Coordinates of C-alpha atoms and ligand atoms in Angstrom, one line a residue:
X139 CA 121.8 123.2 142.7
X140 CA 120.7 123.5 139.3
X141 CA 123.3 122.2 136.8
X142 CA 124.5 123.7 133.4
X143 CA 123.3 120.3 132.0
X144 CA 119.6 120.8 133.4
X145 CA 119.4 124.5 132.7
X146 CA 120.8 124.0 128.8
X147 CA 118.6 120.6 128.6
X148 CA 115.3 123.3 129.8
X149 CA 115.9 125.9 127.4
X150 CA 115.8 124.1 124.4
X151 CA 112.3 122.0 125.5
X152 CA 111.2 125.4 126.2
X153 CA 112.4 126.8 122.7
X154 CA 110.8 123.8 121.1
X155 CA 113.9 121.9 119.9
X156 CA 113.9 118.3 121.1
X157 CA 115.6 116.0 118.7
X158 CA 119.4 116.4 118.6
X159 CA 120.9 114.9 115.1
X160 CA 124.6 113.7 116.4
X161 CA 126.9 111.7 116.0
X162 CA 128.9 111.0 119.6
X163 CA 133.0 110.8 120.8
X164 CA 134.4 111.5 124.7
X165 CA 133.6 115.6 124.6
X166 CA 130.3 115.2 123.8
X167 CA 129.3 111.9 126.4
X168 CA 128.5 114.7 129.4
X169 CA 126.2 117.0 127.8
X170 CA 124.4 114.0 126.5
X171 CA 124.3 112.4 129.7
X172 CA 120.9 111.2 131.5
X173 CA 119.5 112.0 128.6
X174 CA 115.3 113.4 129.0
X175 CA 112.7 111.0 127.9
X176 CA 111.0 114.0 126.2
X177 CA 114.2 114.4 123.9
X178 CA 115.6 112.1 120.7
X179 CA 118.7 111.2 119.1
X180 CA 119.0 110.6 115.8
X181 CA 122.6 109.0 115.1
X182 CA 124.0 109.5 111.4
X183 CA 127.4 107.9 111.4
X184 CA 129.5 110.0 109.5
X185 CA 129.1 114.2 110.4
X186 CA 128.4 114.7 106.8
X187 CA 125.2 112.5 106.8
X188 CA 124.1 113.9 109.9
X189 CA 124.2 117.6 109.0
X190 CA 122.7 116.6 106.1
X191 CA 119.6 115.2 107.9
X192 CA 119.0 117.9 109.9
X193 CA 119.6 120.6 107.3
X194 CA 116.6 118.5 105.8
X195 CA 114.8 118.5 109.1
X196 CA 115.4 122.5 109.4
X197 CA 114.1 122.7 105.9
X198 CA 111.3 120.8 105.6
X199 CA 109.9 122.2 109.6
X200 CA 111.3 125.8 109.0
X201 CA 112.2 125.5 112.3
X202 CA 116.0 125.4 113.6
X203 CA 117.6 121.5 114.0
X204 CA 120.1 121.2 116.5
X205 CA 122.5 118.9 116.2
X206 CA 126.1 117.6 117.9
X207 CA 129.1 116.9 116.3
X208 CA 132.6 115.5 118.3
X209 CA 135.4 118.3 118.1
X210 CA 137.3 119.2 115.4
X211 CA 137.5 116.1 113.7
X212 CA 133.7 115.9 113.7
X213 CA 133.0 119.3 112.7
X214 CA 136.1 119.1 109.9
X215 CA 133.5 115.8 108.6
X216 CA 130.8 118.6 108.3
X217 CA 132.1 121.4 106.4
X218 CA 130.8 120.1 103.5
X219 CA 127.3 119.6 104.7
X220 CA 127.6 123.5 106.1
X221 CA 128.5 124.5 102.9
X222 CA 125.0 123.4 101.3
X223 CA 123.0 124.7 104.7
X224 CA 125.0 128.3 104.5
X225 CA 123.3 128.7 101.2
X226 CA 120.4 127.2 101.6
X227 CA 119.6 129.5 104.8
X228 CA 118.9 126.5 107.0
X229 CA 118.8 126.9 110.7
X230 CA 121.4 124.8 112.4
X231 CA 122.7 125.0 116.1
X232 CA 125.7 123.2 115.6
X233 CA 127.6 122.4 118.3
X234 CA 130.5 120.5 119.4
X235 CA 132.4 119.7 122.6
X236 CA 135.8 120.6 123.4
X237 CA 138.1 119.2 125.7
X238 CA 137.9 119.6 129.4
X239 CA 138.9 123.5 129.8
X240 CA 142.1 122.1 132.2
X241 CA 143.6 120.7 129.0
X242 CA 142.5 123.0 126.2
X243 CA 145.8 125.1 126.5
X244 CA 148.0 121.9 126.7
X245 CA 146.2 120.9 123.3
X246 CA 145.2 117.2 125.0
X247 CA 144.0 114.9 122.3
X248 CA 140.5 115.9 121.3
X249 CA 141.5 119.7 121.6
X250 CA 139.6 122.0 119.3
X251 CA 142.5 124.3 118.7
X252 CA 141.2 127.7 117.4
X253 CA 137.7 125.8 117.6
X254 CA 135.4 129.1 116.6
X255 CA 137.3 129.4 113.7
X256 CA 137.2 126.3 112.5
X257 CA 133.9 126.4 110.8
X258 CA 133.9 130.0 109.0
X259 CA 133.1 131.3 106.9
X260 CA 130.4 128.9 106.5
X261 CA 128.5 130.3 110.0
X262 CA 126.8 133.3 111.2
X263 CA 128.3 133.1 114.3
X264 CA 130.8 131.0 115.5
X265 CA 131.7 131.1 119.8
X266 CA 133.1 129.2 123.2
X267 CA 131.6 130.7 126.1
X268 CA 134.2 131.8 128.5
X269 CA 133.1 130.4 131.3
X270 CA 130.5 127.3 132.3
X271 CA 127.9 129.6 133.5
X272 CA 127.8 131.5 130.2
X273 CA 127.2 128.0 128.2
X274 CA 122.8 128.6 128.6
X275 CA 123.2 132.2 128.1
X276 CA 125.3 130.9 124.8
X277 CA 123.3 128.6 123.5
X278 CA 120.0 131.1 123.9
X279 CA 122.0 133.2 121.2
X280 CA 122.4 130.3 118.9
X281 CA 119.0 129.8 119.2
X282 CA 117.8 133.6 118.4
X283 CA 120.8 133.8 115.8
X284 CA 119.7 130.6 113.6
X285 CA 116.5 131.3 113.6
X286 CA 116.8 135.3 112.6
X287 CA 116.7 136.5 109.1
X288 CA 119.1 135.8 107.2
X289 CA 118.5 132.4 109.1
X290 CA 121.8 130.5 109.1
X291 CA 123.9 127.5 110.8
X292 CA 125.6 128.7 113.9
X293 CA 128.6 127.2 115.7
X294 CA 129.1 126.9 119.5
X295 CA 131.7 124.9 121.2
X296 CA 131.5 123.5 124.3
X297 CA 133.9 122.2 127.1
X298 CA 132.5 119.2 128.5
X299 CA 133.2 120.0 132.1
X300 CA 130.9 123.0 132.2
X301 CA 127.5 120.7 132.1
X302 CA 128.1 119.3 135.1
X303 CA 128.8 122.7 136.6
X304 CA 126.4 125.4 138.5
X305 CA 124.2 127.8 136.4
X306 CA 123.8 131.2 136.7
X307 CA 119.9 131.4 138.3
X308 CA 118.9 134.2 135.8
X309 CA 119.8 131.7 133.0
X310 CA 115.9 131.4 133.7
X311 CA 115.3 134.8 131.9
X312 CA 116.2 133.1 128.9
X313 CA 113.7 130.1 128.5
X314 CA 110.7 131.5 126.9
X315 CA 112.6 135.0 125.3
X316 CA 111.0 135.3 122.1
X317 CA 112.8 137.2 119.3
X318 CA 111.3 138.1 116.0
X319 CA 111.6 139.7 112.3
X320 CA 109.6 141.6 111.2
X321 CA 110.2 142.9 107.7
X322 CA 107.7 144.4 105.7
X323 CA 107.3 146.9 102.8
X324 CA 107.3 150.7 104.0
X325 CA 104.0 152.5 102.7
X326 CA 107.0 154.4 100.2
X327 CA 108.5 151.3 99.2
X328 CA 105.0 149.5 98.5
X329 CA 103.7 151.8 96.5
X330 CA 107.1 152.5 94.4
X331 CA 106.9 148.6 93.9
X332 CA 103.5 148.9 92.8
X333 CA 104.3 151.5 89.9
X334 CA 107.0 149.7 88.5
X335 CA 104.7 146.3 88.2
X336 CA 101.9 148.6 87.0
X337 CA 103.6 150.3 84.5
X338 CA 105.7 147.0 83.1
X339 CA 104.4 146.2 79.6
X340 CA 106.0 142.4 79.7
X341 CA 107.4 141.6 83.2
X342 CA 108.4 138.7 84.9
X343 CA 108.9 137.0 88.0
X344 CA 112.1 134.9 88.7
X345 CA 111.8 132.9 92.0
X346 CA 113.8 131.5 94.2
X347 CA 114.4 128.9 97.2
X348 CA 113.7 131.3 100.3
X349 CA 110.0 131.7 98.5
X350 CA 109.4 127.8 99.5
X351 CA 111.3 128.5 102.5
X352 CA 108.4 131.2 103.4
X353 CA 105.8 128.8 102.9
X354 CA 104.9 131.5 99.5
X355 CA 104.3 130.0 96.8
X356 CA 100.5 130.0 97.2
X357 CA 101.2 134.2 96.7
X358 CA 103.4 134.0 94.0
X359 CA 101.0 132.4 92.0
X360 CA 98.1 135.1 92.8
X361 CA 101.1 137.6 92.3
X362 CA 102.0 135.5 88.5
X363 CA 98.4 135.5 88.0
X364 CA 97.5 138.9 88.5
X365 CA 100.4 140.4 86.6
X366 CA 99.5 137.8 84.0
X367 CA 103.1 137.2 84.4
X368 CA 105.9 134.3 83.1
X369 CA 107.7 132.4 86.1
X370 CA 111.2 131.3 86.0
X371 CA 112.6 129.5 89.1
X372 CA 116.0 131.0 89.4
X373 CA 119.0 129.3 88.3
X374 CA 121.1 126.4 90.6
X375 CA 117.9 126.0 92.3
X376 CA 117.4 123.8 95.8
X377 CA 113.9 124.5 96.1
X378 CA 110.8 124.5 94.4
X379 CA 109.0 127.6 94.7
X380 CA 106.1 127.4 91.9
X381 CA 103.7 124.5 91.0
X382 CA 105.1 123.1 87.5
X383 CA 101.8 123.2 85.8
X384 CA 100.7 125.8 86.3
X385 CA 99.8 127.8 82.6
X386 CA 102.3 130.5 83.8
X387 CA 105.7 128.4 84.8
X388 CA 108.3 128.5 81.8
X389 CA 111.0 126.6 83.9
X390 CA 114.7 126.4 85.6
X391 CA 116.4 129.4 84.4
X392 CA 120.2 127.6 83.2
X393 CA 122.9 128.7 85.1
X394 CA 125.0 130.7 82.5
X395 CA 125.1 134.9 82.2
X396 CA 125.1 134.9 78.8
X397 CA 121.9 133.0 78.7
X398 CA 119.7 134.4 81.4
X399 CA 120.2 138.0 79.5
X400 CA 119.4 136.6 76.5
X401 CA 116.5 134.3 78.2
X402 CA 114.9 137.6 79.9
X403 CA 115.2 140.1 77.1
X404 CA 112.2 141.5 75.7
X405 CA 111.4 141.9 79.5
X406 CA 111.3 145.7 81.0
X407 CA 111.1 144.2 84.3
X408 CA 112.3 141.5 86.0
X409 CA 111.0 140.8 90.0
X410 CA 113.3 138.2 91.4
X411 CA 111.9 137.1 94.8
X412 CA 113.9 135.0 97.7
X413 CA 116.8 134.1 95.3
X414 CA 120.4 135.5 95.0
X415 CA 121.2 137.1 92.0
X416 CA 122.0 134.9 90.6
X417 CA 123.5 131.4 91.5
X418 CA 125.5 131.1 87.9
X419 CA 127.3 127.9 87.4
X420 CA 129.4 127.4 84.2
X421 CA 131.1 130.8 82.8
X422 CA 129.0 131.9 80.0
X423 CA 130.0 135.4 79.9
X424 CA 128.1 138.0 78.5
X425 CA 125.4 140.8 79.2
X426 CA 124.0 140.0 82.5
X427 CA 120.7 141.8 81.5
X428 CA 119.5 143.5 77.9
X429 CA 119.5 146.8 77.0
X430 CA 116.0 147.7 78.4
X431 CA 115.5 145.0 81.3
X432 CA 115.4 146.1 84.4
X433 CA 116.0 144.0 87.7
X434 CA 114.5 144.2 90.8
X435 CA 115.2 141.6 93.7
X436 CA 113.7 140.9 96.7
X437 CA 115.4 139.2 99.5
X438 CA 115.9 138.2 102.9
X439 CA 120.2 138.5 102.8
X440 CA 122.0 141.6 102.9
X441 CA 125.1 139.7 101.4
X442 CA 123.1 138.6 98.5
X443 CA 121.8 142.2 98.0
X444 CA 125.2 143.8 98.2
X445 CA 126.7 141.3 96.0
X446 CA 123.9 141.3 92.7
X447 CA 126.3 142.5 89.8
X448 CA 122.9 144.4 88.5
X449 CA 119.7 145.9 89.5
X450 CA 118.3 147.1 92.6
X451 CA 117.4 145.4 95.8
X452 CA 115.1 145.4 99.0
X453 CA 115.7 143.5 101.6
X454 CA 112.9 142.3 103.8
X455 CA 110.6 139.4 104.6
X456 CA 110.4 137.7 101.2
X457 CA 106.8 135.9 102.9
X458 CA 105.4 139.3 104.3
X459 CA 106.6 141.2 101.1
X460 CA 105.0 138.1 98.4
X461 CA 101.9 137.9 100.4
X462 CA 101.7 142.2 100.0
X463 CA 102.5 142.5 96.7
X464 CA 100.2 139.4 95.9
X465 CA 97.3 141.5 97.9
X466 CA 97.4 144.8 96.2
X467 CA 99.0 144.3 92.2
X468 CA 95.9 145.3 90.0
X469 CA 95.1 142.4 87.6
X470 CA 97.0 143.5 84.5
X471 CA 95.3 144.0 81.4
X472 CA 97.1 141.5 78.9
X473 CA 96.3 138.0 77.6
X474 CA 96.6 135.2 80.0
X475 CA 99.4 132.8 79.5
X476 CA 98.5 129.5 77.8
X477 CA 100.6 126.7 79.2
X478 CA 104.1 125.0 77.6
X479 CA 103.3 122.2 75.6
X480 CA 104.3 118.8 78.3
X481 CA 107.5 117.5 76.9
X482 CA 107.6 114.5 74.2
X483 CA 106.4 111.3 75.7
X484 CA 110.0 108.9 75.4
X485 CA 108.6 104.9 74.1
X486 CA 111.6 102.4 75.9
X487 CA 110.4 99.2 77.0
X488 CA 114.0 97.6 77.5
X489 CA 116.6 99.2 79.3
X490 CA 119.3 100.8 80.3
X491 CA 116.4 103.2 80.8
X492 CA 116.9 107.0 79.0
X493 CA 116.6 109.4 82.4
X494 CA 113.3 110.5 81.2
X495 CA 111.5 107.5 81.5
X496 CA 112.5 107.1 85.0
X497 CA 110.8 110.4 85.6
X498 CA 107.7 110.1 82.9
X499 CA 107.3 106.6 85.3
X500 CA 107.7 108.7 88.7
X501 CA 105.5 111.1 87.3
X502 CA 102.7 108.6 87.0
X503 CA 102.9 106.0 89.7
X504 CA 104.4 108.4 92.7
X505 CA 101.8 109.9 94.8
X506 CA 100.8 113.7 93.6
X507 CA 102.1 115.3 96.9
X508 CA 105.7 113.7 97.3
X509 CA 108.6 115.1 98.1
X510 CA 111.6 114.9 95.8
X511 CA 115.1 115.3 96.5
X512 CA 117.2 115.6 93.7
X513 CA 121.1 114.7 93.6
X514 CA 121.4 113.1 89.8
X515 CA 123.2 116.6 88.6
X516 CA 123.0 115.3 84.6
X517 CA 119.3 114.8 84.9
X518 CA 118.2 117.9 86.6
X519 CA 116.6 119.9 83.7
X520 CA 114.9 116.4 82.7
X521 CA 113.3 116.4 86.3
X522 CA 112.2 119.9 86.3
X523 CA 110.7 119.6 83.1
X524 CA 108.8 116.2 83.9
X525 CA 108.0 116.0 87.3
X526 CA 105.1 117.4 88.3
X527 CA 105.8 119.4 91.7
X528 CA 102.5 121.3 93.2
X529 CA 102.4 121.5 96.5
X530 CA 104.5 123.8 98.6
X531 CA 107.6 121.7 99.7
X532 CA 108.1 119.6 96.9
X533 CA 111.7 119.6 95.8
X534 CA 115.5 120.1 97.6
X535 CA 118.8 119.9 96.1
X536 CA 122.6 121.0 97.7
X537 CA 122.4 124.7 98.0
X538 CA 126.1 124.9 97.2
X539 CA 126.3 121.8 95.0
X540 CA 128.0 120.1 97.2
X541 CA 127.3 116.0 96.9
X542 CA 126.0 114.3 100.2
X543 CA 123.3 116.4 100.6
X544 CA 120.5 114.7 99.3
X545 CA 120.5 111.3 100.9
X546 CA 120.8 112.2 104.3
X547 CA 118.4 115.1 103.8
X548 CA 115.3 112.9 102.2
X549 CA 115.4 111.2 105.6
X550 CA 115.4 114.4 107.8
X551 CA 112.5 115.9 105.4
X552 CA 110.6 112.6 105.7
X553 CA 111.3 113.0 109.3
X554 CA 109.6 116.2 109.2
X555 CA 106.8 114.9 107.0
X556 CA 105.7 111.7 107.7
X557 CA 102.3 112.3 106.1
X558 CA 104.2 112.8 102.6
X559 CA 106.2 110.3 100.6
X560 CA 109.9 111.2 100.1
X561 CA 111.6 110.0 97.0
X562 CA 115.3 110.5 96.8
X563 CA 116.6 110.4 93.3
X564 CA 120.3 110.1 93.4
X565 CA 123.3 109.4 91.0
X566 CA 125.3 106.5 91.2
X567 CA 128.5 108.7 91.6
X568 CA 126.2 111.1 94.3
X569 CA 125.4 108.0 96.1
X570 CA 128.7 107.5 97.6
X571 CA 129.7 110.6 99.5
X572 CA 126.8 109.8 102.1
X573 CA 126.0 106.4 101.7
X574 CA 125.9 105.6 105.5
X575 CA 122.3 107.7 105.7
X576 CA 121.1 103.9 104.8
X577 CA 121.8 103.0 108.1
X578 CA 119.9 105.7 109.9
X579 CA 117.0 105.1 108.0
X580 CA 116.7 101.5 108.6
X581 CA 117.5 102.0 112.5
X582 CA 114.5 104.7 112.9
X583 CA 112.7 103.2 110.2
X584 CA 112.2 105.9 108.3
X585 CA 110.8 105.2 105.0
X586 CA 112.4 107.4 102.3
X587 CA 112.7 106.1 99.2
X588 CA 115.7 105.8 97.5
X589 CA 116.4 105.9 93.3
X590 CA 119.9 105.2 92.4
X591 CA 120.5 106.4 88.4
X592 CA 123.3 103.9 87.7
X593 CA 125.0 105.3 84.5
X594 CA 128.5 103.9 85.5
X595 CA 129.9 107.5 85.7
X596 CA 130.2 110.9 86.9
X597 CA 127.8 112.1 84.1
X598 CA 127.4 116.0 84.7
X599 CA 131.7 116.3 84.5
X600 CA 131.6 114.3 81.6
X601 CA 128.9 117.1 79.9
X602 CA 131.4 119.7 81.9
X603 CA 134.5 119.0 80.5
X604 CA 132.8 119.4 77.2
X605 CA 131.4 122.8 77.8
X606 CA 135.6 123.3 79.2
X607 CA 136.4 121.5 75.8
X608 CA 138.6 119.6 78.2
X609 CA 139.8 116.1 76.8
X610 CA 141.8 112.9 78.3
X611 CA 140.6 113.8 82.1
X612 CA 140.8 110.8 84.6
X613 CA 138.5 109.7 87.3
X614 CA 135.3 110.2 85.8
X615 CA 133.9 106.8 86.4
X616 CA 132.4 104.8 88.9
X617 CA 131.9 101.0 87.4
X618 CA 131.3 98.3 89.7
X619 CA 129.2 99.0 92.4
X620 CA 126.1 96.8 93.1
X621 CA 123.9 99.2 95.2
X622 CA 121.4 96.8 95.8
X623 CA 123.9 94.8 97.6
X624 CA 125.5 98.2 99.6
X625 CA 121.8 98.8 100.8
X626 CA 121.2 95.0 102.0
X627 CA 124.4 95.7 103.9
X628 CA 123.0 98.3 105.8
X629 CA 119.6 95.8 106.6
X630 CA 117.4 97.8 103.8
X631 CA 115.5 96.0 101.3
X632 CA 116.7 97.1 97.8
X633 CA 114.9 96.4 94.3
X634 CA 116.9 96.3 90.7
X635 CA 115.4 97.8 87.8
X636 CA 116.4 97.3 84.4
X637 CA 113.9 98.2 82.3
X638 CA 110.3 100.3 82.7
X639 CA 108.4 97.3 83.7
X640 CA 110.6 96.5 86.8
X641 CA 111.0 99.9 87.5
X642 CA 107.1 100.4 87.6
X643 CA 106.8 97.4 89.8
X644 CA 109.4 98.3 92.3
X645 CA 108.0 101.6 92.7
X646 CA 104.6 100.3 93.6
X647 CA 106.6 97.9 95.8
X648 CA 108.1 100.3 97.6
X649 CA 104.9 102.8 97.8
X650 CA 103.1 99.6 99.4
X651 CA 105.7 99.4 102.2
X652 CA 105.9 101.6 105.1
X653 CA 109.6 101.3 105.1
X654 CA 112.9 102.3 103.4
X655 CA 113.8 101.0 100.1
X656 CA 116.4 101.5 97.3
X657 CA 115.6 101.1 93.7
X658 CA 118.8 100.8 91.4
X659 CA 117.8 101.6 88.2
X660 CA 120.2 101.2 85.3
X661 CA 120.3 104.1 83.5
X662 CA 121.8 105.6 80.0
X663 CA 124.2 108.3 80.5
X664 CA 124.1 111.7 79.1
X665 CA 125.9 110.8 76.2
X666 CA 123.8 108.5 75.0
Ligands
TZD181 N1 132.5 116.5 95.4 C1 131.5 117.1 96.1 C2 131.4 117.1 97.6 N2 130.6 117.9 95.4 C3 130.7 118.0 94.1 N3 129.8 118.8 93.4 C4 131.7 117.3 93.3 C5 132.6 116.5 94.1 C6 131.9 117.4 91.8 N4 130.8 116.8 91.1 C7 129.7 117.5 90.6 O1 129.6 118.7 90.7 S1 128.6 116.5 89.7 C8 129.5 115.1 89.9 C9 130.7 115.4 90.7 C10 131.6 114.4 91.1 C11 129.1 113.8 89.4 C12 128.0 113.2 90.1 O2 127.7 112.0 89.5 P1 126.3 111.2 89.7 O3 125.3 112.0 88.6 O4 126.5 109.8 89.2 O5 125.8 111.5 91.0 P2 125.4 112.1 87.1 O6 123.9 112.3 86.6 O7 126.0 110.9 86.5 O8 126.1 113.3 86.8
CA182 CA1 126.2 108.8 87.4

């Protein structure tokens, strides 16, 4: 007989998905049973961290990452995590077992209660099959519904006595099904699109994270080019969907209403591509758009099209629809774009170090084509100002802004990438929600590289209750943690920095070394 087990096990060679990112308890122990050779485990030891590394796994492949949490408790340890991959569009089979289907109604410990409610709204698609022989048929639709635009996390719970159970012998049906998008721009639509660019006297492009996410960039910056366009990566962004030095790139649009109108006017057209419109952050209210500005978005959710406060929207294949647009847009007859001056070089020898030496020093010793993961939330506009990020892939930060996404993500995009360098720069208050991704890296060896900006505090709420005008507010400081020392803990070498020199050597250190290693660098905090 074939099993549940062998059938499930089958399908997901077959679909290409071979490492499972878990973290184990009793539900899960007989689906993970005799486990295949061909098949490996990557153990994060809180659910948090190991959503987190395969949302940066699912990213950084564009492939869905499956991974398997214990119950309730383990997916309650998540939610956080799904909250970043919801909005980020990451592909994630999540699943988790549930009790032994004799003892689900007597709620034995370990019960799911409710369990495909549990992790909504934060899924696409949420089930428990209803019987064993339904559990490949079941896990072939979380497949095909991750992995379909909108791509999404997904949600299946499992009994754990169904593996051990018969399958259905059509389950075989479902190995190699292959379902795909496709999304293009109707002849009507192209050419409409076309007119409106054409006849723009001062447009611009505003892009977003599912441009990166379609492997576009390379378009947009024909597309930039040929319009002789300015680029603005939309606001809140977790990706980085434009080289940084390129003559037409003006920068991270700020996260405010207020400001992007104001930022944009002038503009008779604006093309936003693979972003929603828009990820604000602090209430700044105000016109969302000038008198005169007009918005068009393109993008690959529904729910971000329906919920735009302005302009119009298509919704399609953002790659097809860049790579289209990039193909056919008549080089437009206006001056080209001269570059924005590079930001003032900062002089500090000693430390604490001012945030933008750390980068100016990144910048210079870090190899051209690395891969940054940013979770130091007062630094941000520092880092997108004076980094230089090129290459398709270059940049991911919590979707949702939820913290503990960073850490454990560097390690599933170096996973991913092994042939680029990943540098994780993280704040000191950041650090903390995921800290146990150390671990995991050591164990697989796994060599992300790790920057903790030790300012001491919980700098971006200190800047926040400012903008709130907000005073006397408590917990907003983190003294006394010795990173260095946490990172030992966990078996990883770890290198202090506390001025520009050290810094400088400990990154070459840790570029020499085909290993994990954490730099603590002391750092000045946003107020000075
Ligand atoms: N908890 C979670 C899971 N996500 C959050 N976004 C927050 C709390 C609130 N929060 C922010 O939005 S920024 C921030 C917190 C606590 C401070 C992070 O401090 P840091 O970086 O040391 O990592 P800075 O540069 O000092 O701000
Ligand atoms: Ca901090």
């Amino acid at each position: 007989m074939t099993t549940v087990h062998a059938t499930t096990y089958e399908l997901l060679r077959q679909q290409g998905i071979t490492t499972v990112f878990g973290n184990p308890g009793s539900n899960e122990l007989p689906f993970l049973k005799d486990f295949p050779a061909d098949f490996r485990y990557i153990l994060g030891l809180h659910e948090g961290v190991v959503v987190g590394i395969a949302d940066g796994y699912a990213q950084a492949t564009g492939a869905p990452a499956f991974v398997n949490l214990h119950s309730a408790a383990g997916t309650g340890n998540a939610m956080g995590a799904l909250s970043n991959a919801w909005n980020s569009h990451s592909p994630l089979i999540i699943t988790a077992g549930q009790q032994t289907r004799a003892m689900v109604g007597i709620e034995a410990l370990l019960t799911n209660v409710e369990a495909t409610n549990l992790p909504r709204p934060l899924v696409k698609w949420s089930y428990e099959p209803a019987s064993a022989q339904e559990v490949p048929h079941a896990m072939s639709r979380a497949i095909h519904m991750a992995s379909m635009a909108p791509r999404g996390p997904v949600y299946l719970s499992v009994p754990y006595d169904d593996w051990a159970k018969e399958a259905d012998p059509q389950s075989t049906h479902l190995l190699k099904r292959q379902v795909v998008n496709a999304g293009g721009l109707s002849d009507d639509l192209l050419a409409d699109l076309l007119e409106q660019l054409a006849s723009a006297r001062n447009p611009v492009l505003v892009l977003g994270p599912d441009v990166d996410a379609a492997q576009a960039n390379e378009h947009c910056v024909t597309l930039a080019e040929r319009l002789k366009a300015p680029v603005w990566v939309a606001p809140s962004a977790p990706r980085c969907p434009f080289p940084t030095r390129h003559p037409n790139f003006r920068g991270l649009l700020p996260a405010g209403i207020a400001t992007i109108g104001k930022l944009l006017e002038g503009h008779d057209l604006v093309l936003v591509l693979g972003a929603p419109v828009f990820r604000y952050h602090q209430y700044d209210p105000g016109q969302y758009l000038a008198a005169g500005t007009r918005l068009i978005a393109v993008t690959c959710d529904p729910l971000e099209a329906a919920r735009a406060p302005m302009g119009d929207a298509i919704v399609g294949d953002v790659g097809l629809i860049a790579a289209t647009l990039a193909a056919h847009v008549p080089l437009a007859d206006r001056p080209e774009l001269k570059a924005l001056p590079a930001p003032e070089p900062v002089e500090q020898s000693d430390g604490p170090l001012r945030p933008e030496v750390v980068f100016d020093t990144l910048d210079e010793i870090a190899p051209k084509d690395a891969i940054y993961l940013n979770e130091s939330t007062s630094t941000t506009a520092l880092m997108w100002q004076r980094l230089g990020m090129q290459q398709q892939g270059s940049y991911y930060f919590a979707a949702a802004g939820g913290l503990g996404f960073a850490m454990p993500a560097a390690v599933g995009v170096q996973l991913a990438q092994p042939e680029r360098r990943v540098i994780a720069v993280i704040g000191d208050g950041s650090a903390n929600y995921s800290i146990t991704t150390l671990w995991t890296a050591v164990q697989y060896n796994i060599p992300t590289i790790f920057i903790i900006m030790n300012n001491g505090t919980y700098g971006a709420l200190r800047w926040f209750a400012g903008v709130l005008e907000v005073e006397n507010v408590p917990g907003l400081d983190v003294p006394g943690i010795d990173f260095c020392k946490v990172a030992q803990g966990y078996g990883m070498r770890a290198l202090k920095a506390n001025d520009r020199g050290q810094l400088e050597d400990a990154l070459h250190q840790a570029l020499a070394l085909n290993a994990p290693v954490l730099i603590e660098v002391s750092t000045l905090g946003p107020l000075g």
